[in-house]
CSV table of C-alpha atoms and ligand atoms in Angstrom, one decimal:
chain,number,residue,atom,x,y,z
A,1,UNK,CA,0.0,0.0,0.0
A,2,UNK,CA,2.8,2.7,1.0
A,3,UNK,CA,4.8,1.5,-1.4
A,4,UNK,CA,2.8,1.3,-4.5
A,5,UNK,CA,3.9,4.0,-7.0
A,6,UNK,CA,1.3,6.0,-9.1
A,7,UNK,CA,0.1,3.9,-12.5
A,8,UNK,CA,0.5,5.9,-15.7
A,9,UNK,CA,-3.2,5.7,-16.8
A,10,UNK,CA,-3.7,7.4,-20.3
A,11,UNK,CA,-7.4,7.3,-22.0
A,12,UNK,CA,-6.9,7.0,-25.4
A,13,UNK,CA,-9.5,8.2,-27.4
A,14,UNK,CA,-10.8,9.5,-31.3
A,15,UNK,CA,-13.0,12.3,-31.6
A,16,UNK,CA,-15.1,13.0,-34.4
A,17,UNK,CA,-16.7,16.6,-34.6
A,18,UNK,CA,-19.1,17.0,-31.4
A,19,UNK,CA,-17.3,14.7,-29.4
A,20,UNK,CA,-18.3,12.1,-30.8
A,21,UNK,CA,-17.1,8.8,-30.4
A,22,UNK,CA,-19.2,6.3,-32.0
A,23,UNK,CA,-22.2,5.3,-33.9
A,24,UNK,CA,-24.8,2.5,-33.5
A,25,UNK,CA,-22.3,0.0,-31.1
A,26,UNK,CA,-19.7,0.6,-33.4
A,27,UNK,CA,-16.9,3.4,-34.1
A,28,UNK,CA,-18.3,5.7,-36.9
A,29,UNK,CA,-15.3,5.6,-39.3
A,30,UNK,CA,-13.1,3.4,-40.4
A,31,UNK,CA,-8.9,4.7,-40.8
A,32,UNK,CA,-6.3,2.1,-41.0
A,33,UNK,CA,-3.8,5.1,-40.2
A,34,UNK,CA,-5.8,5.4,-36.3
A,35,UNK,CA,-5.8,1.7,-36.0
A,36,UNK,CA,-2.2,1.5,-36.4
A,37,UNK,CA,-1.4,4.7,-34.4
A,38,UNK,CA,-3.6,3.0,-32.2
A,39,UNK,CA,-1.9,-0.2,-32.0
A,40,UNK,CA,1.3,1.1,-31.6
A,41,UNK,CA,1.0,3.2,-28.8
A,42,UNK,CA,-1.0,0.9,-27.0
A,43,UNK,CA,1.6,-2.0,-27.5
A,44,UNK,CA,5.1,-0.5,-27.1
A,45,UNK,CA,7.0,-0.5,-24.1
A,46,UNK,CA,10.2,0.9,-22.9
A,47,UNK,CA,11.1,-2.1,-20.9
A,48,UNK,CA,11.3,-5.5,-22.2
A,49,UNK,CA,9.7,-8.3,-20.3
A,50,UNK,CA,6.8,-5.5,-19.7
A,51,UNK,CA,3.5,-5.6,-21.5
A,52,UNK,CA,0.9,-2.2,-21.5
A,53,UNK,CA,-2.8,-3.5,-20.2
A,54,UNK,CA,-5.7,-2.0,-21.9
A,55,UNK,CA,-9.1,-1.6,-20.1
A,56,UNK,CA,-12.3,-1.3,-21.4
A,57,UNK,CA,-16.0,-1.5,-21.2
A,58,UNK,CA,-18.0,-4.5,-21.7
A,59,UNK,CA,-20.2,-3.1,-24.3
A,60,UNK,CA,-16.6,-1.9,-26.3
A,61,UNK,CA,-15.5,-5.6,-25.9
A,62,UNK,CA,-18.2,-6.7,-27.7
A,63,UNK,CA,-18.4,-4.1,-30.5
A,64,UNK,CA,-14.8,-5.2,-31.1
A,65,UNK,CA,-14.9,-7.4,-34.0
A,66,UNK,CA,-13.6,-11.4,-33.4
A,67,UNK,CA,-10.9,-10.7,-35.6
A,68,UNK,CA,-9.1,-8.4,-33.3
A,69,UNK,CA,-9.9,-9.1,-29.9
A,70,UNK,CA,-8.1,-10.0,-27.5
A,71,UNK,CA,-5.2,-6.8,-28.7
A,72,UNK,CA,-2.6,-9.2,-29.5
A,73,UNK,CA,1.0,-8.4,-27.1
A,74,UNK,CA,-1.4,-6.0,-24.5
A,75,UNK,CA,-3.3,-7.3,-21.2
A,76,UNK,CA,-7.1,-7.2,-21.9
A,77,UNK,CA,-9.2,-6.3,-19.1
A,78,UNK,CA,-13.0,-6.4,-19.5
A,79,UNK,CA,-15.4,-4.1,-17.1
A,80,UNK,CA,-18.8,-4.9,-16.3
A,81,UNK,CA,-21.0,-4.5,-13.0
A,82,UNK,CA,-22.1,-8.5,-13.5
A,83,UNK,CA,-18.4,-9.4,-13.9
A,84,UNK,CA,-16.6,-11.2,-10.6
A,85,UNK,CA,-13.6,-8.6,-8.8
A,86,UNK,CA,-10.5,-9.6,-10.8
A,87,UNK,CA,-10.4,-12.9,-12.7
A,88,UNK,CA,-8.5,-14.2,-15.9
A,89,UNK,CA,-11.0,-15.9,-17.8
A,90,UNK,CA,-9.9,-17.4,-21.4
A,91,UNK,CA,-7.5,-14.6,-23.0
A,92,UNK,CA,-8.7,-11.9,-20.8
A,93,UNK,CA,-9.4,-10.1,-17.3
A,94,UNK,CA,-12.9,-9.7,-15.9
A,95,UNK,CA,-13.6,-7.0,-13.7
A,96,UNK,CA,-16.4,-5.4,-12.0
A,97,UNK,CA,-14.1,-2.5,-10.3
A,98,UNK,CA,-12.0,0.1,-12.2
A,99,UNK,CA,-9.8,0.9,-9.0
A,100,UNK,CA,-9.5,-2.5,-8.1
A,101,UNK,CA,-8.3,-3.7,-12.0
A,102,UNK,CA,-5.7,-1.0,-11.7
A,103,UNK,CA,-4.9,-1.7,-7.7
A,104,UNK,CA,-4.0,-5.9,-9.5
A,105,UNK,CA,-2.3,-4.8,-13.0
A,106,UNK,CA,0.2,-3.5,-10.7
A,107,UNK,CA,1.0,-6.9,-9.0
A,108,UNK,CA,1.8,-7.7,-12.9
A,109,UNK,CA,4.8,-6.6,-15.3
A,110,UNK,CA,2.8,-3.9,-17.0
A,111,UNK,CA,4.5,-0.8,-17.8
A,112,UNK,CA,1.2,1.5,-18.7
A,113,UNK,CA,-2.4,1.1,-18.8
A,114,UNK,CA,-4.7,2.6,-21.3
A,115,UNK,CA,-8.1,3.3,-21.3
A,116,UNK,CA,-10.0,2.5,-24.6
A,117,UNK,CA,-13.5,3.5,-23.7
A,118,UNK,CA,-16.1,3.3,-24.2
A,119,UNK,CA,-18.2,6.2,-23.1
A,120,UNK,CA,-19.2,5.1,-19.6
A,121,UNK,CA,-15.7,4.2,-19.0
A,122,UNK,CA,-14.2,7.8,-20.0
A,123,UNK,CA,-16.4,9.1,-17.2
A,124,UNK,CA,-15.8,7.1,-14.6
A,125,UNK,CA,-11.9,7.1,-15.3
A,126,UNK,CA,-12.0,10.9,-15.8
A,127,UNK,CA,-10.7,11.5,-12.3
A,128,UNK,CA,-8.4,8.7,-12.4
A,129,UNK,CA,-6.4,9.5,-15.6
A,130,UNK,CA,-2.8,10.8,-15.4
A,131,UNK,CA,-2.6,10.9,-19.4
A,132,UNK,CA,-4.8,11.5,-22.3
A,133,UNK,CA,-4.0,10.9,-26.2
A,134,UNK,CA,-6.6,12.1,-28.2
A,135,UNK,CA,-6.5,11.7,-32.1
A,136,UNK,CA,-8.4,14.4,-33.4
A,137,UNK,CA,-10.2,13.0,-37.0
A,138,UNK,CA,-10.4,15.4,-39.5
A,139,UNK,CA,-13.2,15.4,-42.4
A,140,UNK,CA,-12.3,17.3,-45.2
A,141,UNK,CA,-15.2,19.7,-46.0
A,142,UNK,CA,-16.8,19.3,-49.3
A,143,UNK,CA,-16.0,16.2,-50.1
A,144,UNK,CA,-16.2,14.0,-46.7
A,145,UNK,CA,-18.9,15.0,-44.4
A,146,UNK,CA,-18.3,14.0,-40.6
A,147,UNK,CA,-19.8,10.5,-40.1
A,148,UNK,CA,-23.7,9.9,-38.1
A,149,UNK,CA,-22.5,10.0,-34.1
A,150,UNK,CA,-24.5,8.5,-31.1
A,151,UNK,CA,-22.0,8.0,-28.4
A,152,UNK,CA,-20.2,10.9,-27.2
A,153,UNK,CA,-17.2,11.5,-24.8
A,154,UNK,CA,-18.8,12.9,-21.9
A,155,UNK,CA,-17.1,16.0,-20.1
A,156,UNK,CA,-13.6,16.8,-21.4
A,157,UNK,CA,-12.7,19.2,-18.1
A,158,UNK,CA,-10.1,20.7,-17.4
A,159,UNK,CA,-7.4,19.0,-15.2
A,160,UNK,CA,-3.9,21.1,-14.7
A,161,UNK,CA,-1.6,17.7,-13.3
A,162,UNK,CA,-2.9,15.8,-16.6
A,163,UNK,CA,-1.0,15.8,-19.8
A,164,UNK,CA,-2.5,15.5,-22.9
A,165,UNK,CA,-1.1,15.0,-26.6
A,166,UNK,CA,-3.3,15.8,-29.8
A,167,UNK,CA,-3.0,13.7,-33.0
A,168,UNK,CA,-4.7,15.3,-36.2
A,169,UNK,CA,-5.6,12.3,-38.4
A,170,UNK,CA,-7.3,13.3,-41.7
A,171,UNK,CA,-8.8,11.2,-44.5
A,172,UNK,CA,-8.9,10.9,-47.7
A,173,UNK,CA,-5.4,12.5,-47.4
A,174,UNK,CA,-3.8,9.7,-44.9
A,175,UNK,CA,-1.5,12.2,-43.4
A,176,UNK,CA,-0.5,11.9,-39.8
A,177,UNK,CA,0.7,15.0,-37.9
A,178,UNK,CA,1.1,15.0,-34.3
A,179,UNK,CA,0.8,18.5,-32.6
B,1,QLZ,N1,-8.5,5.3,-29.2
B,1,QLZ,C1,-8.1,5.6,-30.4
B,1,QLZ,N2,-8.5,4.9,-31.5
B,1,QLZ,C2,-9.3,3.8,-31.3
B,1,QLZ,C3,-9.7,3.5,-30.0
B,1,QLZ,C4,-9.3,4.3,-28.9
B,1,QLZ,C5,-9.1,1.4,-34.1
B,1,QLZ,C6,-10.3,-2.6,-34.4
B,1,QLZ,C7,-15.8,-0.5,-30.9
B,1,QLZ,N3,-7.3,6.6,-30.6
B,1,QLZ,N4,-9.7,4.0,-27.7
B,1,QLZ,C8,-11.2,1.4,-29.7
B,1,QLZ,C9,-10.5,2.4,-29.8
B,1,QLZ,C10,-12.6,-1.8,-33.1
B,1,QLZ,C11,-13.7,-1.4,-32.4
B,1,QLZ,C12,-11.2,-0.9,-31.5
B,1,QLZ,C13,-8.7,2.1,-32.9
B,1,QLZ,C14,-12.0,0.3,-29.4
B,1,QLZ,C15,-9.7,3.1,-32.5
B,1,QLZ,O1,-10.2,-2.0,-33.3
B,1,QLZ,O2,-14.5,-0.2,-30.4
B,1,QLZ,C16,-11.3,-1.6,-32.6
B,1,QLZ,C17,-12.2,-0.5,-30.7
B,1,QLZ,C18,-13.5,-0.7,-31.2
């Protein structure tokens, strides 16, 4: 307990216009140059023999499609209020308890732990986070119109000890720049 350094917890997160974060279950756009941004950041380490955990909410989970899920070379942990208090089941952790999944990833070699939403989850790890990375998807007037949105990230406030790093990704153009 006295001994237990501060996590680095980062939410990780891509806003279309309005907040918004998805559509109908699902993400509202589809960029391979965000899913590989996104794959990076949330796989590399600095130390070797350390793995990142990602946490997320049950309803993300299973908007994820088969294909990807678990994130290969990260620590999957699943929230829900039905789920038991920390429990490997399969190729992932089940957790009812943000503060107790975090409290247990640190008993394990993980270097950082990233938040991948959803919505409810932004909100309840608002308070938490010491990190944000928000990629900030671009639609390029006339031509692309910004994509229907549903889900929304709830209250970005204002917290002074919190960093937070912008990426601008735009499409059709496939450009990357990080501001
Ligand atoms: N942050 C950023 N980008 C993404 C997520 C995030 C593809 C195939 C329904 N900057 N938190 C997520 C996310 C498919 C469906 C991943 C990366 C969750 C998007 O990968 O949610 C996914 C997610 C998903």
């Amino acid at each position: 307990e006295e001994d237990m350094e501060k996590p680095i917890v980062c939410i990780v997160a891509a806003l279309c216009p309005h907040m918004g974060i998805g559509y109908r279950g699902g993400l509202p756009w589809k960029l391979s140059q965000e899913m590989k941004y996104f794959r990076q950041v949330t796989t590399s380490t600095f130390t070797e023999g350390k793995s990142n955990a990602v946490i997320m909410g049950r309803r993300t989970w299973e908007s994820i499609p088969a294909k990807f899920r678990p994130f290969k070379g990260r620590i999957n942990v699943v929230l829900s209020r039905e789920f038991p208090s920390f429990q490997w089941e399969d190729d992932r952790f089940l957790s009812t308890d943000l503060s107790h999944a975090i409290k247990s990833l640190q008993d394990l070699p993980v270097e950082r732990i990233y938040i991948i939403g959803g919505a409810q989850l932004y909100t309840e790890s608002i308070d938490i986070a010491t990190h944000w990375l928000v990629t900030n998807i671009h639609f390029n007037s006339q031509n692309e119109q910004p994509p229907p949105v549903d889900t929304f990230l709830p209250r970005l406030t204002h917290h002074e000890e919190v960093s937070l790093s912008l990426i601008h990704i735009s499409e059709p153009t496939r450009h990357a720049q990080i501001s």
